Amino acid sequence: MSLGPGALVTAYGAIACDLDGVVYRGSWAVPYAVGCLEQGRRVTPVVFATNNAARTPTEVARQLRSLGLTAEPADVVTSAQAGAAWLLQRLSADEAVLAVGGDGVDSALAEVGLRPVRSLAARPAAVLQGWARTVTVADLADASHAVAAGAVWVATNTDLTLPTEAGLVPGNGTLVAAVRNATGREPIVVGKPEQGLYDAVAKRVGVPISRLLAVGDRLDTDILGAMRLGVDSAWVLTGVDGFAQLAATAVVPTWVLPDLRGLLSPPQACSVGSGSARHWTAGGVSAHLRGPGMVQIEGADEYAVHAASLAALGRTVVLALRAEGDPHAVQVGATFDEVLGALRENAPGQYGGSDPN
């Protein structure tokens, strides 16, 4: 897909792009992600900003290249790096930090001149806790003992789940909860929705944080974080959350994209019907509110043609009902999710087209 006039990506100084659920699910690329990011980065820098602290930027870049993206370690910012940067401002050089998680945690600490350790015998002054499949109960016990003894506790993120090709698995938030429950303390969180990761992205590309576009699939991290900072966001419907979840939150995404093709096109406009009729239209797709929780969606026949209009329509309708306090907003959101899902299932190939990436 080529870059169109007025493309969304051209309106910003840099893109802070999430990975899990946006670019890939486990080891598989999300349809359209690779081709669209390669096109978009020709005009606007893209930094891959991930809450997943398990791997080093070198490992992440290697996976991105295996999917067909042009990526170097400098194109990746992890929450482990944000956590190490936060600790560096408060600890002495070479001070011991208990590393909980994957190699990405150790690497981030060593990169800034702190000393990652895996034992309480080193008397760590701090704990940097991230996710890894290999984290054990013994690791969580060590973290709890260190935190209870007064160590500074930094969590890379508190995502409760992590999307994989096999489905959702427990995320770092579940591991953080174990230490919280054992100690009664709260960690400093540096990943999304907190500011640390966005600061690191802005610094990496040398643009004001206000010029970032935050791209992500999670309302409670990617989009909430952008909203708190006053940064524009593009919520992508290829990961964890859908319109039913949007209806149940207070989060307001700036844009909604069915997939990353939306970065290469102008934003979809949505119009509201006049008078008392509850009627909205966007790009030939229309929605009529027929009764409590009942929405009739027409004109959405082909994913490749109508998905962007359906996404814009879903945002407008759900936010309108949510603002009114409509108790059936979640039900209406779920209908939009079902229609979008059906379009994807019926599309030829991956969401339609012979070579989506």
XYZ file of C-alpha atoms in Angstrom:
357
model
C 0.000 0.000 0.000
C 1.353 3.433 -0.928
C 1.399 6.647 1.075
C -1.680 8.721 0.259
C -2.119 12.521 0.294
C -2.830 13.821 3.782
C -1.699 10.539 5.340
C -1.981 10.445 9.120
C 1.694 9.587 9.531
C 2.769 12.885 7.928
C 1.095 15.004 10.630
C 3.558 14.018 13.380
C 7.236 14.352 14.226
C 7.653 10.703 15.205
C 5.662 7.524 15.777
C 5.926 5.662 19.095
C 4.740 2.253 17.921
C 3.815 -0.560 20.277
C 4.811 -4.100 19.295
C 2.719 -6.874 20.883
C -0.669 -6.909 19.186
C 0.266 -4.130 16.747
C 3.325 -5.311 14.794
C 3.348 -8.953 15.830
C 1.593 -11.589 17.896
C 4.248 -13.871 19.281
C 6.387 -14.806 16.271
C 3.815 -13.806 13.619
C 3.453 -10.417 11.938
C 0.088 -8.695 12.202
C -1.392 -8.314 8.688
C -0.352 -5.080 6.930
C 1.991 -4.040 9.744
C 5.327 -4.577 8.021
C 4.526 -2.963 4.679
C 2.768 0.016 6.243
C 5.546 0.746 8.730
C 8.176 0.520 6.000
C 6.187 3.023 3.936
C 5.457 5.326 6.856
C 9.002 5.557 8.168
C 10.134 7.006 4.832
C 8.526 10.288 5.894
C 8.294 10.062 9.704
C 10.667 8.363 12.168
C 9.266 5.250 13.842
C 10.482 4.067 17.242
C 9.248 0.724 18.524
C 8.246 1.366 22.136
C 7.354 -1.747 24.080
C 6.279 -2.464 27.638
C 7.685 -5.976 27.240
C 11.024 -5.916 29.052
C 11.953 -9.562 28.540
C 14.278 -9.081 25.573
C 17.085 -6.715 24.666
C 16.676 -4.160 21.856
C 19.097 -6.264 19.809
C 16.845 -9.314 20.146
C 13.716 -7.303 19.356
C 15.336 -5.757 16.274
C 16.373 -9.221 15.108
C 12.769 -10.430 15.278
C 11.534 -7.331 13.450
C 14.044 -7.963 10.665
C 12.901 -11.592 10.452
C 9.397 -10.276 9.750
C 10.682 -8.051 6.939
C 11.116 -4.734 8.739
C 14.226 -2.598 8.547
C 15.185 -2.361 12.213
C 18.270 -1.763 14.333
C 18.606 -1.819 18.143
C 18.519 1.993 18.136
C 14.981 1.800 16.701
C 13.737 0.011 19.833
C 13.000 1.448 23.283
C 11.931 -0.955 26.031
C 10.373 -0.353 29.420
C 13.462 -1.967 30.950
C 15.563 0.835 29.435
C 13.140 3.413 30.814
C 13.405 1.778 34.239
C 17.194 1.712 34.161
C 17.274 5.386 33.155
C 14.978 6.245 36.085
C 17.193 4.337 38.549
C 20.387 5.900 37.199
C 19.118 9.307 38.310
C 18.801 8.037 41.894
C 21.602 5.507 42.426
C 25.371 5.629 42.282
C 27.260 4.150 39.350
C 27.826 0.386 39.623
C 25.266 0.075 42.431
C 23.641 -3.359 42.642
C 20.098 -3.746 41.311
C 18.161 -6.997 41.616
C 17.101 -7.902 38.072
C 13.807 -9.790 37.843
C 12.784 -10.847 34.346
C 14.549 -11.646 31.110
C 17.856 -10.604 29.583
C 16.336 -7.263 28.642
C 16.362 -6.201 32.299
C 20.029 -7.102 32.873
C 21.074 -5.511 29.586
C 19.275 -2.241 30.308
C 20.894 -1.912 33.732
C 24.387 -2.674 32.451
C 23.903 -0.273 29.538
C 23.596 2.707 31.920
C 26.377 1.637 34.290
C 24.359 -0.072 37.025
C 25.172 -3.617 38.184
C 22.465 -6.232 37.593
C 22.463 -9.004 40.184
C 20.340 -12.106 40.645
C 20.975 -12.749 44.336
C 20.087 -11.047 47.603
C 23.653 -11.722 48.742
C 24.711 -8.686 46.697
C 22.485 -6.491 48.918
C 20.727 -4.720 46.047
C 19.724 -1.098 46.552
C 16.861 -1.468 44.090
C 14.709 -3.979 42.233
C 13.894 -3.675 38.525
C 11.042 -6.073 37.810
C 10.078 -7.093 34.288
C 8.354 -10.005 32.589
C 9.845 -13.272 31.364
C 8.501 -16.773 30.887
C 11.328 -17.949 33.139
C 10.402 -15.889 36.232
C 9.964 -18.276 39.165
C 8.371 -18.171 42.589
C 11.905 -17.965 44.008
C 12.555 -14.841 41.903
C 9.387 -13.227 43.224
C 10.344 -14.188 46.778
C 13.763 -12.537 46.386
C 12.137 -9.408 44.998
C 9.691 -9.347 47.901
C 12.466 -9.714 50.477
C 14.495 -6.906 48.875
C 11.506 -4.572 48.649
C 10.462 -5.332 52.234
C 14.013 -4.495 53.340
C 13.737 -1.042 51.775
C 15.048 -1.451 48.227
C 13.693 0.962 45.625
C 11.158 -0.985 43.554
C 10.651 -0.195 39.876
C 8.267 -2.169 37.678
C 8.753 -2.004 33.935
C 4.984 -2.230 33.407
C 1.798 -3.579 34.932
C 0.117 -5.116 31.853
C -2.068 -7.912 33.202
C -1.956 -9.909 29.966
C 0.343 -10.403 26.990
C -0.950 -11.381 23.519
C 0.699 -14.356 21.803
C -0.145 -16.381 18.711
C -1.757 -18.930 21.054
C -3.822 -16.342 22.925
C -3.416 -14.198 26.024
C -0.944 -15.163 28.763
C -0.379 -13.553 32.190
C 1.659 -10.363 31.882
C 4.020 -8.499 34.190
C 1.135 -6.993 36.120
C 0.351 -10.419 37.557
C 3.957 -10.814 38.731
C 4.025 -7.308 40.179
C 0.817 -8.090 42.059
C 2.544 -11.020 43.778
C 5.284 -8.750 45.154
C 2.749 -6.067 46.057
C 0.661 -8.562 47.992
C 3.732 -9.876 49.816
C 5.087 -6.459 50.809
C 2.151 -4.067 50.927
C 4.202 -1.620 48.854
C 3.582 0.006 45.477
C 6.233 0.118 42.736
C 7.350 3.008 40.600
C 6.019 2.115 37.143
C 7.934 3.438 34.119
C 6.206 1.719 31.198
C 2.995 2.825 29.557
C 0.699 4.413 30.724
C 3.366 6.277 32.709
C 5.560 8.926 31.087
C 8.985 7.268 31.215
C 8.742 5.289 27.988
C 7.370 8.235 26.003
C 10.178 10.440 27.338
C 12.710 7.876 26.151
C 11.171 7.783 22.656
C 11.110 11.580 22.321
C 14.732 11.780 23.458
C 15.783 9.031 21.048
C 14.458 10.872 17.963
C 15.002 14.433 19.209
C 11.429 15.717 18.936
C 9.172 17.342 21.556
C 6.969 14.787 23.250
C 3.942 16.756 22.008
C 4.889 15.827 18.421
C 4.607 12.088 19.029
C 1.804 9.879 17.775
C 1.367 6.964 20.178
C 0.262 3.837 18.301
C -0.989 0.873 20.294
C -3.693 -1.713 20.900
C -4.223 -1.418 24.658
C -6.584 1.216 26.002
C -5.265 0.987 29.562
C -1.602 1.487 28.628
C -0.887 2.820 25.121
C -3.921 5.062 24.786
C -4.354 6.073 28.430
C -0.682 7.032 28.611
C -0.958 9.248 25.551
C -4.147 10.818 26.870
C -2.522 11.664 30.224
C 0.358 13.397 28.446
C -1.818 15.255 25.953
C -0.235 13.251 23.119
C -2.317 12.137 20.121
C -2.972 8.411 19.883
C -3.900 5.888 17.213
C -5.709 2.919 18.720
C -5.220 -0.165 16.523
C -7.863 -2.898 16.583
C -5.507 -5.838 16.036
C -4.707 -6.644 19.652
C -6.299 -6.931 23.057
C -9.112 -4.363 23.169
C -12.210 -3.626 21.098
C -15.144 -1.233 21.153
C -16.835 -3.054 24.038
C -13.788 -2.247 26.174
C -13.781 1.350 24.910
C -17.376 1.738 26.079
C -16.395 0.598 29.579
C -13.493 3.043 30.055
C -12.951 6.788 30.249
C -10.188 6.675 27.628
C -10.547 8.720 24.416
C -8.303 7.693 21.493
C -7.602 10.435 18.967
C -7.865 8.012 16.044
C -9.051 4.423 15.638
C -7.437 2.209 12.985
C -8.568 -1.308 12.040
C -4.925 -2.026 11.173
C -1.787 -0.033 10.361
C -2.947 0.861 6.845
C -4.655 3.761 8.577
C -1.271 5.434 9.044
C -0.931 5.804 5.271
C -4.336 7.395 4.647
C -6.133 10.564 5.787
C -8.245 10.120 8.916
C -11.821 9.058 8.227
C -14.494 11.706 8.838
C -17.748 10.783 10.542
C -21.021 12.717 10.278
C -24.007 12.770 12.605
C -27.575 12.721 11.315
C -29.751 15.764 11.955
C -32.817 15.881 14.151
C -33.718 13.293 16.745
C -32.693 10.267 14.662
C -29.699 8.412 16.088
C -27.863 8.039 12.796
C -24.153 8.276 11.940
C -22.249 7.770 8.664
C -18.613 7.416 7.626
C -17.343 6.624 4.142
C -20.511 4.883 2.979
C -20.984 2.904 6.198
C -23.882 3.896 8.434
C -25.099 3.101 11.928
C -28.659 3.547 13.207
C -29.569 3.191 16.860
C -32.840 1.246 16.740
C -33.421 0.783 20.468
C -31.610 0.234 23.778
C -28.354 -1.527 22.901
C -29.540 -2.183 19.340
C -27.452 -0.735 16.515
C -27.991 -1.485 12.832
C -24.821 -1.209 10.744
C -25.168 -1.003 6.962
C -22.750 -0.718 4.053
C -19.879 -2.633 5.677
C -19.419 -5.397 3.117
C -15.689 -5.741 2.441
C -12.834 -5.447 4.935
C -10.297 -3.858 2.596
C -12.796 -1.157 1.569
C -14.931 -0.521 4.641
C -12.878 -1.374 7.740
C -11.478 2.143 8.231
C -14.951 3.679 7.952
C -16.366 1.119 10.368
C -13.604 1.896 12.887
C -14.218 5.650 12.694
C -17.939 5.058 13.035
C -17.476 2.791 16.035
C -15.383 5.390 17.823
C -17.929 8.155 17.256
C -20.985 6.112 18.238
C -19.471 4.472 21.314
C -18.003 7.716 22.655
C -21.336 9.496 22.104
C -23.272 6.841 24.014
C -20.642 6.691 26.729
C -20.780 10.464 27.220
C -24.553 10.226 27.631
C -24.183 7.530 30.270
C -26.073 5.056 28.096
C -26.113 1.759 30.036
C -26.139 -0.161 26.754
C -22.946 1.373 25.322
C -20.940 -1.813 25.920
C -23.547 -3.848 24.032
C -23.372 -1.448 21.083
C -19.566 -1.592 21.182
C -19.705 -5.374 21.093
C -21.834 -5.199 17.939
C -19.170 -3.118 16.197
C -16.560 -5.670 17.307
C -18.651 -8.514 15.874
C -19.151 -6.775 12.518
C -15.444 -5.972 12.201
C -14.548 -9.540 13.157
C -16.947 -10.924 10.560
C -15.438 -8.723 7.847
C -11.991 -10.055 8.713
C -13.126 -13.673 8.724
C -14.776 -13.291 5.319
C -11.881 -11.418 3.714
C -9.713 -13.373 1.266
C -6.228 -14.075 2.601
C -5.198 -12.150 5.699
C -7.842 -9.418 5.993
C -8.068 -9.330 2.177
C -5.484 -8.907 -0.563
C -2.773 -11.289 -1.715
C 0.191 -9.779 0.141
C -0.925 -7.682 3.119
C 2.584 -7.165 4.438
